[in-house]
Short mmCIF file of C-alpha atoms and ligand atoms in Angstrom, two decimals:
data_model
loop_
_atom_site.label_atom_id
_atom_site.label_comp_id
_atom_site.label_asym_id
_atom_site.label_seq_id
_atom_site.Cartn_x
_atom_site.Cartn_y
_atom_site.Cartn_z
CA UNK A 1 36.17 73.17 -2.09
CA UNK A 2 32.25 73.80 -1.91
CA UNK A 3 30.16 72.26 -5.20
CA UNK A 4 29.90 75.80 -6.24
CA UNK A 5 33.68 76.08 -6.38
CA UNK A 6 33.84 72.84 -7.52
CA UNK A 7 31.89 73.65 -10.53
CA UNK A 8 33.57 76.60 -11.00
CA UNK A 9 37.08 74.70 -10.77
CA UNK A 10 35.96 71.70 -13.74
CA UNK A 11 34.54 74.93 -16.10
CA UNK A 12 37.95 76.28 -15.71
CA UNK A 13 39.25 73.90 -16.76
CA UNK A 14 37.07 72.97 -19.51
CA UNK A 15 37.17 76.18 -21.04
CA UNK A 16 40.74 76.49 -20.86
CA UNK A 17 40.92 72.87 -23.13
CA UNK A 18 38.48 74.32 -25.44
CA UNK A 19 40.05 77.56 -26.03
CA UNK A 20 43.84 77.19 -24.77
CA UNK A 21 44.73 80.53 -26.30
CA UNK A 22 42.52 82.20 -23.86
CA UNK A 23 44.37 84.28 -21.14
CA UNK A 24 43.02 83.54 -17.12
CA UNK A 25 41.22 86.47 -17.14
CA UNK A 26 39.27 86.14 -20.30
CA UNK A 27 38.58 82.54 -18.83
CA UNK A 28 37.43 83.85 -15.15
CA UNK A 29 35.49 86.43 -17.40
CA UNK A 30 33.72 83.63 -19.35
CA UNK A 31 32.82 81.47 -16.05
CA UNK A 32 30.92 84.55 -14.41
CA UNK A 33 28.90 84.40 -17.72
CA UNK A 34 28.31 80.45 -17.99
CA UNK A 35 25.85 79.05 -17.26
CA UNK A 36 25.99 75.28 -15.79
CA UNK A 37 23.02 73.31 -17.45
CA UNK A 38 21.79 69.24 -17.78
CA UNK A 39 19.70 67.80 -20.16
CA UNK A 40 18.57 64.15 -20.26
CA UNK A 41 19.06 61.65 -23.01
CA UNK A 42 17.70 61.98 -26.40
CA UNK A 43 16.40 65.20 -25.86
CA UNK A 44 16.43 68.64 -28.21
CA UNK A 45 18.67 71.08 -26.60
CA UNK A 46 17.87 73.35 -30.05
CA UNK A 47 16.01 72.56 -32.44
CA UNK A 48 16.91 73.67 -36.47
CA UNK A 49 15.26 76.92 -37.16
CA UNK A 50 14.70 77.71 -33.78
CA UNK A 51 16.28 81.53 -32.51
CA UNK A 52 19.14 81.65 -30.57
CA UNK A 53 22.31 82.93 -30.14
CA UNK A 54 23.92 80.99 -26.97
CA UNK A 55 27.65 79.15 -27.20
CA UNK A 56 27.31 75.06 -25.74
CA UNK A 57 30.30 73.65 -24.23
CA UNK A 58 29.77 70.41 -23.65
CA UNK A 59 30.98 69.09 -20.50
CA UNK A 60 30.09 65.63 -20.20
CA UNK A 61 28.04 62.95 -22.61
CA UNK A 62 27.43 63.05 -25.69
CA UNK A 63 25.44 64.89 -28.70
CA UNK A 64 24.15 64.39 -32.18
CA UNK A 65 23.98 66.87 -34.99
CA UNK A 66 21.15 66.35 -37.31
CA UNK A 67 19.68 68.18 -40.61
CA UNK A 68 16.81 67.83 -42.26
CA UNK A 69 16.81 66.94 -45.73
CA UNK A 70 12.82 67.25 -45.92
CA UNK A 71 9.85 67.25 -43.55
CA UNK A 72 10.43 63.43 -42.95
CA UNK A 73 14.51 62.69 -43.06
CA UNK A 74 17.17 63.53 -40.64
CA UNK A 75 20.43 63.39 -41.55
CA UNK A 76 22.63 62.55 -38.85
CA UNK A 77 26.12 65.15 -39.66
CA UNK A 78 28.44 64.56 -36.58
CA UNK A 79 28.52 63.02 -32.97
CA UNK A 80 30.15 65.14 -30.58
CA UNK A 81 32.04 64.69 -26.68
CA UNK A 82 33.45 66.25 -23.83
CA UNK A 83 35.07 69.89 -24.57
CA UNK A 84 33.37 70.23 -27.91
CA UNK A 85 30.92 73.00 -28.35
CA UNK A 86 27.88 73.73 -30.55
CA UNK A 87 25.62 77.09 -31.44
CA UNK A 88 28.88 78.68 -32.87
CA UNK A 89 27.23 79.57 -35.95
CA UNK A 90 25.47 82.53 -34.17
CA UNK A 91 28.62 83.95 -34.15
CA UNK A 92 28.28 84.04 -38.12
CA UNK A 93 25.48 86.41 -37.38
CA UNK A 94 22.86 83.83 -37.21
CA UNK A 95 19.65 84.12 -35.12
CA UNK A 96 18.22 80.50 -36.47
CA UNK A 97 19.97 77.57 -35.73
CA UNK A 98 21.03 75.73 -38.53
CA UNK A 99 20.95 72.19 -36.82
CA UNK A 100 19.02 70.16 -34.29
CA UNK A 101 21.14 69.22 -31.40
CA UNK A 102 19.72 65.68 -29.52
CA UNK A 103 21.55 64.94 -26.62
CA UNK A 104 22.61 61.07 -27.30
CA UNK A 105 23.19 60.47 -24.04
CA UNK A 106 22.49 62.69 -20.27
CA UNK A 107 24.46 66.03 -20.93
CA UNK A 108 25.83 68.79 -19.08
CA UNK A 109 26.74 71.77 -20.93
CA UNK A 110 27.60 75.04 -20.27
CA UNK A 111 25.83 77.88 -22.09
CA UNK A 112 27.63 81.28 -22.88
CA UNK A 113 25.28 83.81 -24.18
CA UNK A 114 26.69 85.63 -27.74
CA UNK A 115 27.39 89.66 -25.90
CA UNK A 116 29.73 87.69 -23.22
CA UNK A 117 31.25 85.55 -25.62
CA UNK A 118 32.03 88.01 -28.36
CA UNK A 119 33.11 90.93 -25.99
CA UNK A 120 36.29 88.53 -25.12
CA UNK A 121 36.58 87.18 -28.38
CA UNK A 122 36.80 90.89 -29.82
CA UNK A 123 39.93 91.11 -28.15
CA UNK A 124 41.17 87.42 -29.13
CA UNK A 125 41.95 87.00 -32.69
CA UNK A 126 42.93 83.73 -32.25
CA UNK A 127 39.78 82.80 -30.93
CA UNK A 128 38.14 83.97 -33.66
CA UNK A 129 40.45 81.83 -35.80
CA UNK A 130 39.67 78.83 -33.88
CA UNK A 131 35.79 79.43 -34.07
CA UNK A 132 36.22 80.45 -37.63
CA UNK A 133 38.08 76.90 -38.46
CA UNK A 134 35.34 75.11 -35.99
CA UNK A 135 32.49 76.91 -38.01
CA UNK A 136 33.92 75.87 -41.35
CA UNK A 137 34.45 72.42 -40.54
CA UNK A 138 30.88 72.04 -39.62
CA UNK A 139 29.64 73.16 -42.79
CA UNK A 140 31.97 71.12 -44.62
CA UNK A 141 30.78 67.78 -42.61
CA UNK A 142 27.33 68.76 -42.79
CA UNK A 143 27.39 69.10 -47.15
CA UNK A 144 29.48 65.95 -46.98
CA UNK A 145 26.71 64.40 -44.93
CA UNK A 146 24.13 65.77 -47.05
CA UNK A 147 25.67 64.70 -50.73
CA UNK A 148 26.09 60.96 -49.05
CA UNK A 149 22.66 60.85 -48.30
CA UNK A 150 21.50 62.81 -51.87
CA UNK A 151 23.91 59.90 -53.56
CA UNK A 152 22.35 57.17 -51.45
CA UNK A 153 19.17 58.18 -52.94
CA UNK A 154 20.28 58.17 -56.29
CA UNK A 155 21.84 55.02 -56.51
CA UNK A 156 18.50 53.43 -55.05
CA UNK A 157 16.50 55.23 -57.78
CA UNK A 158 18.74 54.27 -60.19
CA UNK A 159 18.41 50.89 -59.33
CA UNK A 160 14.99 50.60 -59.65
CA UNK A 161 15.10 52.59 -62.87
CA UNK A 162 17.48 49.59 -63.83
CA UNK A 163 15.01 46.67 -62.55
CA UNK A 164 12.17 48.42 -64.48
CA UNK A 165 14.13 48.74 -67.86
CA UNK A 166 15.16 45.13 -67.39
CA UNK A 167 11.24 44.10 -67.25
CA UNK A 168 10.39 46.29 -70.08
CA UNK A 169 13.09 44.95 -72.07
CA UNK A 170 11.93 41.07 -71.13
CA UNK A 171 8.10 42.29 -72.13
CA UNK A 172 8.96 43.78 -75.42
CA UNK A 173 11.17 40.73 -76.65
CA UNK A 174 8.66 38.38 -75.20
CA UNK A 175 6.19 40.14 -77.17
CA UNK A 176 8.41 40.06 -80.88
CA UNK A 177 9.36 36.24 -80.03
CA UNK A 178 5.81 35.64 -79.17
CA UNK A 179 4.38 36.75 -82.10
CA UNK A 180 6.84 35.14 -84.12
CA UNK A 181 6.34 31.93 -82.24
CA UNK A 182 2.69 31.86 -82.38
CA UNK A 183 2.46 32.31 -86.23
CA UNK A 184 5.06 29.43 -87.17
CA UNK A 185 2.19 26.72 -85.39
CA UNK A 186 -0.51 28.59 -86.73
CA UNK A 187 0.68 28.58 -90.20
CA UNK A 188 1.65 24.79 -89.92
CA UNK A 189 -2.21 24.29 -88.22
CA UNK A 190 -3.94 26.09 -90.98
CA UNK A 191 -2.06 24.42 -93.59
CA UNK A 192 -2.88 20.88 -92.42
CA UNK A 193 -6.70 22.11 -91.59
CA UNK A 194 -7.31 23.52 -95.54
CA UNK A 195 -5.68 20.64 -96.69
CA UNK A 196 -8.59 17.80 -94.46
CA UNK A 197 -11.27 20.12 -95.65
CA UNK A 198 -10.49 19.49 -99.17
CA UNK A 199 -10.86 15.75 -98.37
CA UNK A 200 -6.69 15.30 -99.40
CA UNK A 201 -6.17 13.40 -96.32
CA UNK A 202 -6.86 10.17 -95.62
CA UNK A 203 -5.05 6.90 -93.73
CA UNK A 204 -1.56 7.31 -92.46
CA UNK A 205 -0.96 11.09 -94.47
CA UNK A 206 -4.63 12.05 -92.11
CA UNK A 207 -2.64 10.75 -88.36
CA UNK A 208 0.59 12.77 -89.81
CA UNK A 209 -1.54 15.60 -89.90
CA UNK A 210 -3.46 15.32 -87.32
CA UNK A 211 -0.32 14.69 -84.93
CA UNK A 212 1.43 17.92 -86.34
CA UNK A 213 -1.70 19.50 -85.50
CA UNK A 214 -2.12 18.05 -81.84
CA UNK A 215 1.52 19.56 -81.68
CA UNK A 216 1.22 22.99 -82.56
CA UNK A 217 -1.85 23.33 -80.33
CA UNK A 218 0.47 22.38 -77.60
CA UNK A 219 3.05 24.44 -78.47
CA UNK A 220 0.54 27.33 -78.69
CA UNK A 221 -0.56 26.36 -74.70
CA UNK A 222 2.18 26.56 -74.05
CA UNK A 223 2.87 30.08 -74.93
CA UNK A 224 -0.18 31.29 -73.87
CA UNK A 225 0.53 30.06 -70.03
CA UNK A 226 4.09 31.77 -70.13
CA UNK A 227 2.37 34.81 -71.66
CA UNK A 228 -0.26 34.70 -68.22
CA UNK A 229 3.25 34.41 -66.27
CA UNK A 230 4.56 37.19 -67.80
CA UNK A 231 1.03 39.41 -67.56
CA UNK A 232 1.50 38.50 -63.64
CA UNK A 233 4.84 40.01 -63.31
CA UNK A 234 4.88 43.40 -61.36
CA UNK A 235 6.61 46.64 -63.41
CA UNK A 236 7.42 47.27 -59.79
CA UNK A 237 7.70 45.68 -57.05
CA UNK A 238 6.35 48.16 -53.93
CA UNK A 239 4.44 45.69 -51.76
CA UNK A 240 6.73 44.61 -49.30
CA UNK A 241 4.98 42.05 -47.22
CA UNK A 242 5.48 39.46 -44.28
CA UNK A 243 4.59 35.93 -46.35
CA UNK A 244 3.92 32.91 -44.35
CA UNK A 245 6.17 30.36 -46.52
CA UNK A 246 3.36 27.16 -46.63
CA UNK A 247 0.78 29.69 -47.69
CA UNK A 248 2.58 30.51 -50.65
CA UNK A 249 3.77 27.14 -51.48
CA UNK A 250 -0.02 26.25 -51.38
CA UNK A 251 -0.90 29.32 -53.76
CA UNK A 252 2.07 28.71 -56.20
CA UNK A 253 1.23 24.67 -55.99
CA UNK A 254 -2.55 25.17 -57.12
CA UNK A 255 -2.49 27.80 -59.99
CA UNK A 256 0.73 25.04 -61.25
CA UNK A 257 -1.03 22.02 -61.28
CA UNK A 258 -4.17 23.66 -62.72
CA UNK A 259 -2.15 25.29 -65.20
CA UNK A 260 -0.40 22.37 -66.60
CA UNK A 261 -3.52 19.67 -65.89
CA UNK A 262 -1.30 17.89 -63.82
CA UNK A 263 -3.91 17.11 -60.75
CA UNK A 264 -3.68 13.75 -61.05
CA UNK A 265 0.33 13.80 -60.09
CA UNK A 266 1.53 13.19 -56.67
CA UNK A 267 3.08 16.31 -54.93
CA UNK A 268 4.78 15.78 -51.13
CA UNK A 269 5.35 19.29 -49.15
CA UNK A 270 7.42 19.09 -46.77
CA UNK A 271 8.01 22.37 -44.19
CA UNK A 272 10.11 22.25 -41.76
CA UNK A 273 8.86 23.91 -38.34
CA UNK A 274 11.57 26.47 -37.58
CA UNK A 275 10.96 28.13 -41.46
CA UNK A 276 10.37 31.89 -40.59
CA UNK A 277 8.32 33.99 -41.78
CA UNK A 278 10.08 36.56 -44.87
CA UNK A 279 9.49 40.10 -45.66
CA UNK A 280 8.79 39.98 -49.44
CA UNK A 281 6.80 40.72 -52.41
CA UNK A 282 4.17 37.77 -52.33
CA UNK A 283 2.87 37.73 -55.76
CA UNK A 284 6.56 37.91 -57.32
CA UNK A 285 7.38 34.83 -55.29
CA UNK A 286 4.25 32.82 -55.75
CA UNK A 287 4.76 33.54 -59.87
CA UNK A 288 8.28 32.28 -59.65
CA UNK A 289 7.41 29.32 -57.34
CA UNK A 290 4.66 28.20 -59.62
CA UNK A 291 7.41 29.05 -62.27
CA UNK A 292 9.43 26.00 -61.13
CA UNK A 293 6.22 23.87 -60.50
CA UNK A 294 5.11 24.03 -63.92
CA UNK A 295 8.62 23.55 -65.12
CA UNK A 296 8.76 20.27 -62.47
CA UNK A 297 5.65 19.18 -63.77
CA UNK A 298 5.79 19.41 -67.78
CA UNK A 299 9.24 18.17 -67.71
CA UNK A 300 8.47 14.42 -65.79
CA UNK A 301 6.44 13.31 -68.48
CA UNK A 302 5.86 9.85 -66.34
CA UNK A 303 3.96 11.97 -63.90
CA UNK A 304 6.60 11.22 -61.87
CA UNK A 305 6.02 12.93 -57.88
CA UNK A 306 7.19 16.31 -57.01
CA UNK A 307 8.35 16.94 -53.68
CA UNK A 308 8.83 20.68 -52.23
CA UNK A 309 10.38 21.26 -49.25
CA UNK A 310 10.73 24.61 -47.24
CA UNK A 311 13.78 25.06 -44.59
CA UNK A 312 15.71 27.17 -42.53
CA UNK A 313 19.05 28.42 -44.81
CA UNK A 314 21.93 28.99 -42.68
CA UNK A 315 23.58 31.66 -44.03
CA UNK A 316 20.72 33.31 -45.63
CA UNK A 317 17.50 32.91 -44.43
CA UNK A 318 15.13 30.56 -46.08
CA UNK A 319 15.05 27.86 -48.64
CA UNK A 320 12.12 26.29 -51.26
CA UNK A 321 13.21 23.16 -53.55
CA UNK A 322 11.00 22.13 -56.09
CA UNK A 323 12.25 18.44 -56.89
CA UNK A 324 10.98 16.43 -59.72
CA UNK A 325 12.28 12.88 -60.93
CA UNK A 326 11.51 13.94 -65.02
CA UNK A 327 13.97 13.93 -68.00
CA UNK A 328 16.69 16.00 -66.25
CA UNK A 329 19.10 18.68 -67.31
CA UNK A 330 22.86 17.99 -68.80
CA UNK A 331 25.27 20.02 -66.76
CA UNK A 332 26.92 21.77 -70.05
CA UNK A 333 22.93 23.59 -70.35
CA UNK A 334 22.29 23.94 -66.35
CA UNK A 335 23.71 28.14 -66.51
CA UNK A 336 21.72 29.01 -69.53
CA UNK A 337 18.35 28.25 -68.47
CA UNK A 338 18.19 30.91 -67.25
CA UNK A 339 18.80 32.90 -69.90
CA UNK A 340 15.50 34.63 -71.76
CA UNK A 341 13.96 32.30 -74.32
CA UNK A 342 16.37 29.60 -74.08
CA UNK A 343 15.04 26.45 -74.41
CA UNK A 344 16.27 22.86 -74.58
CA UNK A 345 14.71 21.35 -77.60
CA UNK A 346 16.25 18.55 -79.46
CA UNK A 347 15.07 17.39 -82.92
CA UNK A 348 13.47 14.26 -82.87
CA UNK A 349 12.88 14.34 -79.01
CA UNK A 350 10.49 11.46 -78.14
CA UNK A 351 8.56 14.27 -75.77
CA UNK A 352 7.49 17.92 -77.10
CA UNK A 353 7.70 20.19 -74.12
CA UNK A 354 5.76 23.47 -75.04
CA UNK A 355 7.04 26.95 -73.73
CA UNK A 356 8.54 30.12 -74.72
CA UNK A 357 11.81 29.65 -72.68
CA UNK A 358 11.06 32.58 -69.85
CA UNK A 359 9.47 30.71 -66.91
CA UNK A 360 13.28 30.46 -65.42
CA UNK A 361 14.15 34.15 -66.42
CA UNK A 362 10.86 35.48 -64.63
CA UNK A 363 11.82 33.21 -62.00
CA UNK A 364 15.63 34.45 -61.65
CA UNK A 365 14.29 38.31 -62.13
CA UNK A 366 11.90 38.02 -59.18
CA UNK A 367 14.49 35.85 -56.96
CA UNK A 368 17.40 38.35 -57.68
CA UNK A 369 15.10 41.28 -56.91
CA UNK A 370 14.98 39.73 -53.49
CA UNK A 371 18.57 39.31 -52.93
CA UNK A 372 18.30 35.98 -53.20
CA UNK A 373 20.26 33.04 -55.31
CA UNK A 374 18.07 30.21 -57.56
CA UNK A 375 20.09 27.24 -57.96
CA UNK A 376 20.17 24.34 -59.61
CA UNK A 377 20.87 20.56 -59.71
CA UNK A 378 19.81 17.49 -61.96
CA UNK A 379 21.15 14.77 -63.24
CA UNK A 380 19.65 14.23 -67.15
CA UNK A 381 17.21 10.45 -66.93
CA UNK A 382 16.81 11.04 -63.03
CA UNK A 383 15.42 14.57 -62.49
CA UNK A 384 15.97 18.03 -61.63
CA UNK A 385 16.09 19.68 -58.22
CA UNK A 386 15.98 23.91 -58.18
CA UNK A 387 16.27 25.62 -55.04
CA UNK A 388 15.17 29.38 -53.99
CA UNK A 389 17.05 31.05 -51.45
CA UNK A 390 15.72 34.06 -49.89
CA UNK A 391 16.86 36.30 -47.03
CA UNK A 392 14.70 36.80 -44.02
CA UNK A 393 14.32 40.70 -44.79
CA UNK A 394 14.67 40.97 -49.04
CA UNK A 395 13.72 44.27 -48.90
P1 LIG B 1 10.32 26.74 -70.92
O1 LIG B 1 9.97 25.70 -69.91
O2 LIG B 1 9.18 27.52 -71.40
O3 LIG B 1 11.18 26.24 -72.01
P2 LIG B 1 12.00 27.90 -68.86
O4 LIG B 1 12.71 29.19 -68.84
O5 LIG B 1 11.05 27.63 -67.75
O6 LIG B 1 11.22 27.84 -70.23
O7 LIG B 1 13.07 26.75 -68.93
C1 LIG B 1 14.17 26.80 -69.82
C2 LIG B 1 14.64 25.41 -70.18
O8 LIG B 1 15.19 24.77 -69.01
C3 LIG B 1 13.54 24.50 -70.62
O9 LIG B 1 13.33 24.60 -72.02
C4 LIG B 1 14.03 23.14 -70.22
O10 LIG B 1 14.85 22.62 -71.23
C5 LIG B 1 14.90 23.38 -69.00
N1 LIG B 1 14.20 23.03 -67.75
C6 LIG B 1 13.61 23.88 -66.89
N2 LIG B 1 13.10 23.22 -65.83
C7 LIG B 1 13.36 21.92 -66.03
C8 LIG B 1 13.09 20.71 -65.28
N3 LIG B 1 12.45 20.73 -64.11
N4 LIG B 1 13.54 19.54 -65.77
C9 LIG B 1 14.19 19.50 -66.94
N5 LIG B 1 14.48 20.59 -67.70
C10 LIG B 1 14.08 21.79 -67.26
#
């Protein structure tokens, strides 16, 4: 056979698997009207919108069919092979094409033009039926393609909807806690303060005072710096960054020990050399890194050393442990830390620690928003360990 025949021969054929109801001479018909056509890879054959009317029979590789959702998103609706065709919907009485076709891979197709297709197909009901079914099954994957994609987008706004009710929630009971907080020391402060000024202190009553005093101003630091936290924390979190881990240890480590006055303590930092770099927001991890620090550092009332190591996570990506050697946490307490204003204060306690109880929660908000898992390990006398895990990519 010559390559013309040959050709001839494999359309045959193809158009006899694509439409098997088709009599020889319909199919002989439909090869003197084909046209035998190649296209490389990843290339428009039509575009959506564009005119046309043509049949594609695709004889060898492969295509994608793609819809635009807007300007900027393609939806990808269907791949298609060997003896599948395309441009059908013409037949529907449509000039536009309704989808781009992007050959996946190098393609040869063969075109029949819509007056030689439909002058067999007049005379074929059953082709008709089989383009009909072929034409409705398209529009059903393409609707199915498009609600997946609508639903995709509405779970991810509904997500962040979620994340930013969560924060407002956290801000407005921080705020009624706060001021409820703030007015208990106040009260006790001015109290003590009218009674000095009237001279009705003196000797051991003056030191009580004074010492209740000395308290409630710490307790009132204390809020203040977990109400700076909390002022920190992004509504949203949109900017998505590479972060060099050391750079934000550094960050975190500074604002900490300035914070809680605790320059004088001695902090190790060790980084391990393989630690990559992570795609993340930067300010929401340095707040809930210095989180821990201050935590590390107000709790080891010795001024005990903190060490913080960065390193390679197996399974995950990265890891930051804040260690401290302070007053430790019972295991029966270590889950609800974490909670919102929960805080482990015992009558009596030798130590007060101030704080409103959120540094973990901010901490555990900005962690989870990252995909990532805070975790924690102490044993109460010897000290605490908490450890960030983050995935390479959190966003
Ligand atoms: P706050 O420190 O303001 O109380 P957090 O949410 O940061 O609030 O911590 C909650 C509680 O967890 C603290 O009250 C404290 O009892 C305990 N805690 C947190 N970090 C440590 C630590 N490094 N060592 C011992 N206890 C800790």
């Amino acid at each position: 056979m010559t390559t013309n025949a040959l050709l001839t021969h494999d359309t045959i054929q193809l158009l006899h698997t694509a439409f098997p109801d088709l009599s020889r001479n319909d199919i002989e018909a439909l090869v003197q009207a084909a046209q035998v056509r190649t296209f490389p890879a990843n290339f428009d054959i039509f575009q959506e919108g564009d005119e046309g009317d043509s049949l594609f029979l695709l004889q060898e590789g492969e295509v994608h069919i793609v819809v635009h959702a807007d300007d900027h998103q393609e939806i990808l609706v269907d791949t298609l092979g060997p003896t599948r065709y395309f441009g059908e919907m013409a037949f529907l009485g449509e000039t536009s094409r309704m989808a781009t076709i992007r050959t996946k891979t190098e393609c040869r197709v063969i075109e029949i033009n819509e007056t030689d297709f439909m002058s067999i197909a007049r005379t074929n009901p059953s082709l008709l039926r089989t383009l009909m079914r072929q034409i409705i099954g398209h529009i059903r994957r393409t609707d199915r393609a498009v609600i997946n994609e609508l639903n995709l987008k509405n779970e991810a706004l509904q997500e962040a909807y979620a994340n930013l009710e969560a924060q407002e929630a956290l801000r407005s009971q921080v705020i009624v806690t706060l001021s409820h907080e703030l007015r208990t020391p106040l009260t006790s402060i001015r109290g003590y303060l009218g009674l000095i000024n009237q001279g009705a202190m003196s000797g051991n009553s003056l030191k009580v005072a004074l010492a209740s005093i000395t308290r409630n101003v710490e307790k009132i630091i204390g809020h203040t710096n977990d109400l700076l936290l909390l002022y920190e924390m992004h509504p949203k979190a949109t900017d998505y960054e590479y972060i060099n881990v050391p750079d934000i240890l550094i960050e975190a480590l500074n604002t900490a020990r300035a914070t809680m006055e605790a320059e004088a303590v001695r902090v190790t930092m060790d980084i391990a050399p393989d630690v990559p770099e992570i795609f993340a927001d930067r300010r929401g991890l340095v707040l809930a890194i210095r989180a821990l620090l201050e935590n590390a550092f107000k709790y080891s009332p010795d001024k005990t050393p903190v060490a913080i190591r960065a390193y390679r996570d197996n399974g995950m990506g990265v890891a930051i442990a804040i260690q401290d050697e302070g007053i430790g946490i019972a295991e029966a307490e270590a889950e609800r830390i974490f909670d919102a204003f929960y805080r482990l204060e015992k009558e009596g306690a030798t130590h007060l620690f101030p704080g409103l109880g959120v540094g973990l929660t901010i901490a555990k908000f900005v962690v989870d928003r990252h995909h990532g898992r805070i975790t924690v390990g102490s044993t109460p006398g010897a000290g605490s360990t908490f450890t960030i895990i983050l995935p390479h990519r959190a966003a």
